Amino acid sequence: MIKLVVCDMAGTTIDEHGDVYVALARAVEETGAATTPEAVQEWMGADKVEAITALIERGGGISTPDTVRNAFARFKQLLADSYAANPPVPLTGVEDAIRELQDRGIKVALTTGFSRDVAEPLLAGLGWTVADDGGGSVRSIGSARGSNAGTGIVLDAVVCADDVASGRPAPYMIHRTMELTGVQGVHEVLAAGDTANDLLAATRAGVTAVGVLTGKLDRSALAQYPHHHILDGVSSIPAILAGTHTN
């Protein structure tokens, strides 16, 4: 029986219009390194510092600590500017799915390759909050703003790339959500995401791995990686769990 559903953010639960791809590529290219769409896609879902480092090296650059630090700062600024101009929104059906899962007693957590200083304003703009660890109270994430503020979504946990020793495809963010929500069995966890790194992290964590088609990869591309299900989106998760969970 699934007790915890862990979802990626950008491209899985949140439509941020692909701005993270553009910001990441541009930040790397401004260091003098070359990028390709395929190379950037390979690092989607991963910790962005790790992604920038790898992409600079792959593109013929030298990833000195200063270069990576400056490129990461530039990435965050580019992304913030894009989000201000074109605010992210929840993907269709995601909020209803989260509510349905929680109504069944299933906890819902988010993980992300973003650092916390990027993730929290993004969630605040949606009006999503997070339950305080170990209690029934609710903690705001930053200051909610934008037309989607106040949607009533209360997440059970949010884990960012800089909360753990290594981001995806390492399993640590998923295991950290288990720790925060008190779920002990990997067989009780489903993790969903739109990238190869999401599926690899879920597989390495030992949980049910679900690919969703709301990102850049199509079914055949996602199906190349270990998985249990490939779904149209997070909105389909309640349906596949309906036969294995009772109210």
GROMACS .gro file of N, CA, C and O in nm, residues 125-240:
model
  464
  125GLY      N    1   0.477   3.150  -0.494
  125GLY     CA    2   0.400   3.213  -0.600
  125GLY      C    3   0.274   3.136  -0.636
  125GLY      O    4   0.178   3.192  -0.688
  126LEU      N    5   0.275   3.004  -0.608
  126LEU     CA    6   0.157   2.921  -0.632
  126LEU      C    7   0.061   2.923  -0.513
  126LEU      O    8  -0.050   2.871  -0.523
  127GLY      N    9   0.109   2.976  -0.399
  127GLY     CA   10   0.028   2.972  -0.278
  127GLY      C   11   0.032   2.839  -0.208
  127GLY      O   12  -0.052   2.809  -0.123
  128TRP      N   13   0.130   2.754  -0.242
  128TRP     CA   14   0.144   2.624  -0.178
  128TRP      C   15   0.225   2.639  -0.049
  128TRP      O   16   0.323   2.713  -0.044
  129THR      N   17   0.184   2.568   0.054
  129THR     CA   18   0.252   2.571   0.183
  129THR      C   19   0.295   2.431   0.221
  129THR      O   20   0.264   2.333   0.151
  130VAL      N   21   0.369   2.420   0.331
  130VAL     CA   22   0.418   2.290   0.374
  130VAL      C   23   0.387   2.270   0.521
  130VAL      O   24   0.399   2.363   0.601
  131ALA      N   25   0.343   2.149   0.557
  131ALA     CA   26   0.313   2.118   0.696
  131ALA      C   27   0.442   2.114   0.776
  131ALA      O   28   0.543   2.061   0.730
  132ASP      N   29   0.440   2.169   0.895
  132ASP     CA   30   0.558   2.162   0.981
  132ASP      C   31   0.585   2.017   1.018
  132ASP      O   32   0.493   1.937   1.039
  133ASP      N   33   0.713   1.982   1.027
  133ASP     CA   34   0.751   1.845   1.060
  133ASP      C   35   0.696   1.805   1.196
  133ASP      O   36   0.710   1.876   1.294
  134GLY      N   37   0.631   1.690   1.197
  134GLY     CA   38   0.590   1.632   1.324
  134GLY      C   39   0.469   1.693   1.388
  134GLY      O   40   0.434   1.661   1.500
  135GLY      N   41   0.400   1.781   1.318
  135GLY     CA   42   0.283   1.843   1.380
  135GLY      C   43   0.176   1.871   1.278
  135GLY      O   44   0.193   1.850   1.159
  136GLY      N   45   0.067   1.925   1.324
  136GLY     CA   46  -0.043   1.953   1.234
  136GLY      C   47  -0.046   2.095   1.186
  136GLY      O   48  -0.137   2.133   1.111
  137SER      N   49   0.049   2.178   1.227
  137SER     CA   50   0.049   2.317   1.186
  137SER      C   51   0.103   2.332   1.044
  137SER      O   52   0.159   2.240   0.986
  138VAL      N   53   0.087   2.451   0.988
  138VAL     CA   54   0.126   2.477   0.851
  138VAL      C   55   0.227   2.591   0.848
  138VAL      O   56   0.210   2.692   0.916
  139ARG      N   57   0.334   2.573   0.772
  139ARG     CA   58   0.436   2.676   0.758
  139ARG      C   59   0.430   2.734   0.618
  139ARG      O   60   0.427   2.662   0.519
  140SER      N   61   0.428   2.866   0.608
  140SER     CA   62   0.430   2.931   0.478
  140SER      C   63   0.566   2.913   0.413
  140SER      O   64   0.668   2.901   0.481
  141ILE      N   65   0.568   2.911   0.281
  141ILE     CA   66   0.692   2.905   0.206
  141ILE      C   67   0.715   3.043   0.147
  141ILE      O   68   0.652   3.081   0.050
  142GLY      N   69   0.804   3.120   0.206
  142GLY     CA   70   0.825   3.255   0.157
  142GLY      C   71   0.699   3.337   0.176
  142GLY      O   72   0.622   3.316   0.269
  143SER      N   73   0.674   3.429   0.086
  143SER     CA   74   0.552   3.509   0.092
  143SER      C   75   0.474   3.485  -0.036
  143SER      O   76   0.523   3.508  -0.146
  144ALA      N   77   0.353   3.433  -0.020
  144ALA     CA   78   0.272   3.399  -0.136
  144ALA      C   79   0.240   3.524  -0.216
  144ALA      O   80   0.211   3.629  -0.163
  145ARG      N   81   0.246   3.510  -0.350
  145ARG     CA   82   0.213   3.621  -0.436
  145ARG      C   83   0.163   3.564  -0.567
  145ARG      O   84   0.178   3.447  -0.595
  146GLY      N   85   0.104   3.651  -0.647
  146GLY     CA   86   0.059   3.607  -0.778
  146GLY      C   87  -0.086   3.560  -0.775
  146GLY      O   88  -0.148   3.544  -0.670
  147SER      N   89  -0.139   3.537  -0.894
  147SER     CA   90  -0.281   3.507  -0.908
  147SER      C   91  -0.319   3.372  -0.851
  147SER      O   92  -0.436   3.345  -0.826
  148ASN      N   93  -0.222   3.283  -0.827
  148ASN     CA   94  -0.253   3.150  -0.777
  148ASN      C   95  -0.240   3.139  -0.627
  148ASN      O   96  -0.253   3.031  -0.571
  149ALA      N   97  -0.207   3.251  -0.558
  149ALA     CA   98  -0.187   3.246  -0.413
  149ALA      C   99  -0.315   3.200  -0.343
  149ALA      O  100  -0.426   3.236  -0.381
  150GLY      N  101  -0.297   3.117  -0.239
  150GLY     CA  102  -0.411   3.077  -0.158
  150GLY      C  103  -0.490   2.963  -0.216
  150GLY      O  104  -0.612   2.959  -0.201
  151THR      N  105  -0.426   2.867  -0.282
  151THR     CA  106  -0.500   2.756  -0.342
  151THR      C  107  -0.536   2.649  -0.240
  151THR      O  108  -0.614   2.560  -0.271
  152GLY      N  109  -0.477   2.656  -0.122
  152GLY     CA  110  -0.510   2.561  -0.018
  152GLY      C  111  -0.428   2.434  -0.021
  152GLY      O  112  -0.453   2.342   0.058
  153ILE      N  113  -0.330   2.421  -0.109
  153ILE     CA  114  -0.245   2.303  -0.114
  153ILE      C  115  -0.145   2.308   0.002
  153ILE      O  116  -0.070   2.406   0.015
  154VAL      N  117  -0.145   2.203   0.084
  154VAL     CA  118  -0.050   2.192   0.194
  154VAL      C  119   0.031   2.065   0.172
  154VAL      O  120  -0.021   1.954   0.185
  155LEU      N  121   0.156   2.082   0.137
  155LEU     CA  122   0.243   1.968   0.110
  155LEU      C  123   0.295   1.909   0.241
  155LEU      O  124   0.313   1.981   0.339
  156ASP      N  125   0.321   1.781   0.240
  156ASP     CA  126   0.370   1.716   0.362
  156ASP      C  127   0.520   1.733   0.381
  156ASP      O  128   0.570   1.723   0.493
  157ALA      N  129   0.593   1.759   0.273
  157ALA     CA  130   0.736   1.785   0.281
  157ALA      C  131   0.784   1.839   0.148
  157ALA      O  132   0.726   1.810   0.042
  158VAL      N  133   0.890   1.919   0.152
  158VAL     CA  134   0.959   1.966   0.033
  158VAL      C  135   1.109   1.949   0.057
  158VAL      O  136   1.162   1.999   0.157
  159VAL      N  137   1.175   1.880  -0.033
  159VAL     CA  138   1.319   1.857  -0.020
  159VAL      C  139   1.389   1.909  -0.145
  159VAL      O  140   1.351   1.874  -0.258
  160CYS      N  141   1.491   1.993  -0.123
  160CYS     CA  142   1.565   2.055  -0.233
  160CYS      C  143   1.703   1.992  -0.248
  160CYS      O  144   1.751   1.923  -0.157
  161ALA      N  145   1.766   2.020  -0.361
  161ALA     CA  146   1.895   1.958  -0.390
  161ALA      C  147   2.000   1.992  -0.285
  161ALA      O  148   2.087   1.910  -0.254
  162ASP      N  149   1.993   2.113  -0.229
  162ASP     CA  150   2.094   2.152  -0.130
  162ASP      C  151   2.060   2.107   0.011
  162ASP      O  152   2.130   2.141   0.106
  163ASP      N  153   1.954   2.026   0.025
  163ASP     CA  154   1.921   1.968   0.155
  163ASP      C  155   1.990   1.834   0.177
  163ASP      O  156   1.984   1.779   0.288
  164VAL      N  157   2.051   1.780   0.072
  164VAL     CA  158   2.108   1.645   0.080
  164VAL      C  159   2.251   1.645   0.027
  164VAL      O  160   2.297   1.743  -0.033
  165ALA      N  161   2.321   1.533   0.046
  165ALA     CA  162   2.461   1.524   0.007
  165ALA      C  163   2.479   1.528  -0.144
  165ALA      O  164   2.579   1.581  -0.194
  166SER      N  165   2.383   1.474  -0.219
  166SER     CA  166   2.392   1.471  -0.365
  166SER      C  167   2.252   1.465  -0.422
  166SER      O  168   2.165   1.395  -0.369
  167GLY      N  169   2.229   1.541  -0.529
  167GLY     CA  170   2.098   1.542  -0.593
  167GLY      C  171   2.078   1.423  -0.685
  167GLY      O  172   2.160   1.331  -0.690
  168ARG      N  173   1.971   1.424  -0.760
  168ARG     CA  174   1.943   1.317  -0.854
  168ARG      C  175   2.060   1.302  -0.953
  168ARG      O  176   2.122   1.399  -0.990
  169PRO      N  177   2.088   1.178  -0.994
  169PRO     CA  178   2.010   1.056  -0.977
  169PRO      C  179   2.034   0.981  -0.846
  169PRO      O  180   1.989   0.867  -0.832
  170ALA      N  181   2.102   1.041  -0.750
  170ALA     CA  182   2.115   0.979  -0.618
  170ALA      C  183   1.976   0.969  -0.553
  170ALA      O  184   1.888   1.050  -0.582
  171PRO      N  185   1.956   0.874  -0.464
  171PRO     CA  186   1.822   0.852  -0.405
  171PRO      C  187   1.793   0.937  -0.282
  171PRO      O  188   1.685   0.926  -0.225
  172TYR      N  189   1.887   1.023  -0.244
  172TYR     CA  190   1.879   1.083  -0.111
  172TYR      C  191   1.759   1.174  -0.089
  172TYR      O  192   1.705   1.180   0.022
  173MET      N  193   1.717   1.248  -0.191
  173MET     CA  194   1.602   1.336  -0.169
  173MET      C  195   1.476   1.257  -0.139
  173MET      O  196   1.395   1.296  -0.054
  174ILE      N  197   1.458   1.145  -0.208
  174ILE     CA  198   1.341   1.061  -0.182
  174ILE      C  199   1.347   1.005  -0.040
  174ILE      O  200   1.248   1.008   0.033
  175HIS      N  201   1.463   0.956  -0.002
  175HIS     CA  202   1.476   0.902   0.133
  175HIS      C  203   1.458   1.010   0.239
  175HIS      O  204   1.404   0.984   0.347
  176ARG      N  205   1.497   1.132   0.208
  176ARG     CA  206   1.477   1.243   0.303
  176ARG      C  207   1.328   1.273   0.320
  176ARG      O  208   1.283   1.301   0.432
  177THR      N  209   1.249   1.265   0.212
  177THR     CA  210   1.105   1.286   0.226
  177THR      C  211   1.044   1.177   0.315
  177THR      O  212   0.951   1.204   0.392
  178MET      N  213   1.096   1.056   0.303
  178MET     CA  214   1.048   0.948   0.389
  178MET      C  215   1.077   0.979   0.535
  178MET      O  216   0.991   0.958   0.623
  179GLU      N  217   1.196   1.027   0.561
  179GLU     CA  218   1.232   1.063   0.698
  179GLU      C  219   1.141   1.173   0.752
  179GLU      O  220   1.092   1.165   0.866
  180LEU      N  221   1.115   1.274   0.670
  180LEU     CA  222   1.033   1.387   0.714
  180LEU      C  223   0.887   1.349   0.737
  180LEU      O  224   0.820   1.407   0.822
  181THR      N  225   0.838   1.253   0.660
  181THR     CA  226   0.697   1.216   0.670
  181THR      C  227   0.673   1.091   0.755
  181THR      O  228   0.559   1.051   0.774
  182GLY      N  229   0.780   1.028   0.802
  182GLY     CA  230   0.764   0.913   0.889
  182GLY      C  231   0.729   0.784   0.817
  182GLY      O  232   0.682   0.689   0.880
  183VAL      N  233   0.751   0.779   0.687
  183VAL     CA  234   0.726   0.658   0.609
  183VAL      C  235   0.855   0.578   0.603
  183VAL      O  236   0.957   0.627   0.556
  184GLN      N  237   0.851   0.452   0.647
  184GLN     CA  238   0.974   0.375   0.663
  184GLN      C  239   1.002   0.273   0.554
  184GLN      O  240   1.116   0.235   0.531
  185GLY      N  241   0.898   0.227   0.486
  185GLY     CA  242   0.917   0.122   0.386
  185GLY      C  243   0.924   0.177   0.244
  185GLY      O  244   0.834   0.251   0.203
  186VAL      N  245   1.029   0.142   0.170
  186VAL     CA  246   1.038   0.192   0.033
  186VAL      C  247   0.924   0.138  -0.053
  186VAL      O  248   0.886   0.201  -0.153
  187HIS      N  249   0.869   0.022  -0.016
  187HIS     CA  250   0.757  -0.033  -0.090
  187HIS      C  251   0.629   0.047  -0.069
  187HIS      O  252   0.530   0.024  -0.139
  188GLU      N  253   0.632   0.142   0.022
  188GLU     CA  254   0.516   0.227   0.051
  188GLU      C  255   0.526   0.363  -0.017
  188GLU      O  256   0.445   0.452   0.009
  189VAL      N  257   0.623   0.378  -0.107
  189VAL     CA  258   0.651   0.509  -0.169
  189VAL      C  259   0.644   0.499  -0.321
  189VAL      O  260   0.695   0.404  -0.382
  190LEU      N  261   0.581   0.597  -0.382
  190LEU     CA  262   0.580   0.615  -0.527
  190LEU      C  263   0.645   0.749  -0.557
  190LEU      O  264   0.612   0.850  -0.494
  191ALA      N  265   0.740   0.750  -0.653
  191ALA     CA  266   0.806   0.874  -0.691
  191ALA      C  267   0.785   0.898  -0.840
  191ALA      O  268   0.807   0.809  -0.922
  192ALA      N  269   0.742   1.020  -0.873
  192ALA     CA  270   0.708   1.054  -1.012
  192ALA      C  271   0.790   1.171  -1.061
  192ALA      O  272   0.817   1.266  -0.986
  193GLY      N  273   0.828   1.166  -1.189
  193GLY     CA  274   0.900   1.277  -1.249
  193GLY      C  275   0.902   1.267  -1.399
  193GLY      O  276   0.867   1.163  -1.457
  194ASP      N  277   0.946   1.375  -1.463
  194ASP     CA  278   0.940   1.385  -1.608
  194ASP      C  279   1.075   1.365  -1.677
  194ASP      O  280   1.084   1.379  -1.799
  195THR      N  281   1.180   1.332  -1.599
  195THR     CA  282   1.314   1.319  -1.659
  195THR      C  283   1.375   1.182  -1.630
  195THR      O  284   1.330   1.109  -1.540
  196ALA      N  285   1.481   1.153  -1.703
  196ALA     CA  286   1.556   1.029  -1.680
  196ALA      C  287   1.611   1.026  -1.538
  196ALA      O  288   1.608   0.922  -1.471
  197ASN      N  289   1.661   1.140  -1.490
  197ASN     CA  290   1.718   1.144  -1.356
  197ASN      C  291   1.613   1.118  -1.248
  197ASN      O  292   1.643   1.061  -1.143
  198ASP      N  293   1.488   1.158  -1.273
  198ASP     CA  294   1.380   1.127  -1.179
  198ASP      C  295   1.361   0.976  -1.168
  198ASP      O  296   1.348   0.920  -1.058
  199LEU      N  297   1.357   0.908  -1.282
  199LEU     CA  298   1.336   0.763  -1.281
  199LEU      C  299   1.456   0.690  -1.222
  199LEU      O  300   1.439   0.592  -1.148
  200LEU      N  301   1.575   0.737  -1.252
  200LEU     CA  302   1.694   0.674  -1.196
  200LEU      C  303   1.699   0.690  -1.044
  200LEU      O  304   1.733   0.596  -0.971
  201ALA      N  305   1.664   0.808  -0.995
  201ALA     CA  306   1.663   0.832  -0.850
  201ALA      C  307   1.560   0.742  -0.782
  201ALA      O  308   1.586   0.684  -0.676
  202ALA      N  309   1.441   0.730  -0.842
  202ALA     CA  310   1.337   0.645  -0.785
  202ALA      C  311   1.381   0.500  -0.781
  202ALA      O  312   1.360   0.429  -0.681
  203THR      N  313   1.444   0.455  -0.888
  203THR     CA  314   1.492   0.316  -0.895
  203THR      C  315   1.598   0.290  -0.790
  203THR      O  316   1.597   0.188  -0.720
  204ARG      N  317   1.692   0.383  -0.776
  204ARG     CA  318   1.799   0.366  -0.677
  204ARG      C  319   1.746   0.376  -0.535
  204ARG      O  320   1.803   0.317  -0.443
  205ALA      N  321   1.636   0.449  -0.517
  205ALA     CA  322   1.575   0.459  -0.385
  205ALA      C  323   1.496   0.334  -0.349
  205ALA      O  324   1.459   0.314  -0.233
  206GLY      N  325   1.466   0.250  -0.449
  206GLY     CA  326   1.391   0.127  -0.425
  206GLY      C  327   1.242   0.146  -0.420
  206GLY      O  328   1.169   0.058  -0.372
  207VAL      N  329   1.190   0.260  -0.471
  207VAL     CA  330   1.048   0.289  -0.465
  207VAL      C  331   0.983   0.265  -0.601
  207VAL      O  332   1.050   0.238  -0.700
  208THR      N  333   0.852   0.276  -0.607
  208THR     CA  334   0.781   0.266  -0.734
  208THR      C  335   0.816   0.386  -0.820
  208THR      O  336   0.795   0.501  -0.780
  209ALA      N  337   0.869   0.361  -0.939
  209ALA     CA  338   0.917   0.467  -1.028
  209ALA      C  339   0.814   0.496  -1.136
  209ALA      O  340   0.776   0.406  -1.212
  210VAL      N  341   0.771   0.621  -1.144
  210VAL     CA  342   0.667   0.662  -1.239
  210VAL      C  343   0.719   0.778  -1.323
  210VAL      O  344   0.761   0.881  -1.271
  211GLY      N  345   0.716   0.760  -1.454
  211GLY     CA  346   0.748   0.869  -1.546
  211GLY      C  347   0.621   0.938  -1.590
  211GLY      O  348   0.517   0.873  -1.610
  212VAL      N  349   0.626   1.070  -1.603
  212VAL     CA  350   0.511   1.147  -1.652
  212VAL      C  351   0.549   1.223  -1.778
  212VAL      O  352   0.664   1.263  -1.796
  213LEU      N  353   0.451   1.242  -1.865
  213LEU     CA  354   0.475   1.295  -1.999
  213LEU      C  355   0.448   1.445  -2.009
  213LEU      O  356   0.423   1.496  -2.118
  214THR      N  357   0.456   1.516  -1.897
  214THR     CA  358   0.430   1.660  -1.897
  214THR      C  359   0.556   1.742  -1.914
  214THR      O  360   0.551   1.865  -1.913
  215GLY      N  361   0.671   1.676  -1.930
  215GLY     CA  362   0.797   1.745  -1.953
  215GLY      C  363   0.835   1.740  -2.100
  215GLY      O  364   0.750   1.736  -2.189
  216LYS      N  365   0.966   1.737  -2.126
  216LYS     CA  366   1.016   1.742  -2.263
  216LYS      C  367   1.025   1.604  -2.329
  216LYS      O  368   1.030   1.594  -2.452
  217LEU      N  369   1.028   1.497  -2.248
  217LEU     CA  370   1.048   1.363  -2.303
  217LEU      C  371   0.915   1.295  -2.335
  217LEU      O  372   0.819   1.304  -2.258
  218ASP      N  373   0.912   1.225  -2.449
  218ASP     CA  374   0.792   1.150  -2.484
  218ASP      C  375   0.797   1.010  -2.423
  218ASP      O  376   0.894   0.974  -2.355
  219ARG      N  377   0.694   0.933  -2.450
  219ARG     CA  378   0.683   0.801  -2.387
  219ARG      C  379   0.801   0.710  -2.422
  219ARG      O  380   0.856   0.642  -2.335
  220SER      N  381   0.839   0.708  -2.548
  220SER     CA  382   0.947   0.618  -2.588
  220SER      C  383   1.079   0.658  -2.524
  220SER      O  384   1.160   0.572  -2.487
  221ALA      N  385   1.103   0.787  -2.507
  221ALA     CA  386   1.227   0.833  -2.444
  221ALA      C  387   1.231   0.796  -2.297
  221ALA      O  388   1.333   0.746  -2.245
  222LEU      N  389   1.121   0.819  -2.225
  222LEU     CA  390   1.116   0.786  -2.083
  222LEU      C  391   1.122   0.635  -2.060
  222LEU      O  392   1.182   0.588  -1.964
  223ALA      N  393   1.060   0.561  -2.151
  223ALA     CA  394   1.052   0.415  -2.134
  223ALA      C  395   1.188   0.346  -2.146
  223ALA      O  396   1.200   0.228  -2.112
  224GLN      N  397   1.290   0.418  -2.190
  224GLN     CA  398   1.424   0.360  -2.196
  224GLN      C  399   1.485   0.341  -2.057
  224GLN      O  400   1.584   0.267  -2.043
  225TYR      N  401   1.426   0.406  -1.958
  225TYR     CA  402   1.483   0.401  -1.824
  225TYR      C  403   1.396   0.314  -1.733
  225TYR      O  404   1.276   0.295  -1.759
  226PRO      N  405   1.453   0.257  -1.627
  226PRO     CA  406   1.375   0.169  -1.539
  226PRO      C  407   1.252   0.241  -1.485
  226PRO      O  408   1.261   0.355  -1.439
  227HIS      N  409   1.138   0.174  -1.491
  227HIS     CA  410   1.014   0.237  -1.444
  227HIS      C  411   0.909   0.129  -1.417
  227HIS      O  412   0.921   0.017  -1.466
  228HIS      N  413   0.808   0.169  -1.342
  228HIS     CA  414   0.692   0.082  -1.320
  228HIS      C  415   0.571   0.128  -1.403
  228HIS      O  416   0.491   0.047  -1.446
  229HIS      N  417   0.561   0.260  -1.420
  229HIS     CA  418   0.450   0.316  -1.498
  229HIS      C  419   0.501   0.437  -1.576
  229HIS      O  420   0.588   0.510  -1.528
  230ILE      N  421   0.442   0.460  -1.694
  230ILE     CA  422   0.456   0.586  -1.766
  230ILE      C  423   0.314   0.642  -1.780
  230ILE      O  424   0.228   0.578  -1.840
  231LEU      N  425   0.291   0.759  -1.722
  231LEU     CA  426   0.158   0.817  -1.718
  231LEU      C  427   0.153   0.950  -1.792
  231LEU      O  428   0.256   1.015  -1.812
  232ASP      N  429   0.033   0.990  -1.831
  232ASP     CA  430   0.017   1.120  -1.897
  232ASP      C  431   0.059   1.234  -1.804
  232ASP      O  432   0.112   1.335  -1.850
  233GLY      N  433   0.033   1.218  -1.676
  233GLY     CA  434   0.070   1.322  -1.582
  233GLY      C  435   0.042   1.279  -1.439
  233GLY      O  436  -0.014   1.171  -1.414
  234VAL      N  437   0.080   1.365  -1.345
  234VAL     CA  438   0.053   1.339  -1.203
  234VAL      C  439  -0.096   1.323  -1.178
  234VAL      O  440  -0.137   1.250  -1.086
  235SER      N  441  -0.177   1.388  -1.259
  235SER     CA  442  -0.322   1.378  -1.242
  235SER      C  443  -0.372   1.234  -1.253
  235SER      O  444  -0.482   1.202  -1.206
  236SER      N  445  -0.292   1.145  -1.314
  236SER     CA  446  -0.333   1.004  -1.331
  236SER      C  447  -0.293   0.917  -1.213
  236SER      O  448  -0.335   0.801  -1.206
  237ILE      N  449  -0.213   0.970  -1.120
  237ILE     CA  450  -0.165   0.886  -1.010
  237ILE      C  451  -0.277   0.834  -0.921
  237ILE      O  452  -0.278   0.715  -0.886
  238PRO      N  453  -0.376   0.916  -0.881
  238PRO     CA  454  -0.484   0.859  -0.798
  238PRO      C  455  -0.553   0.740  -0.861
  238PRO      O  456  -0.589   0.644  -0.790
  239ALA      N  457  -0.569   0.742  -0.992
  239ALA     CA  458  -0.638   0.631  -1.058
  239ALA      C  459  -0.558   0.502  -1.050
  239ALA      O  460  -0.616   0.395  -1.028
  240ILE      N  461  -0.425   0.508  -1.065
  240ILE     CA  462  -0.349   0.384  -1.061
  240ILE      C  463  -0.336   0.330  -0.919
  240ILE      O  464  -0.308   0.212  -0.899
   0.00000   0.00000   0.00000
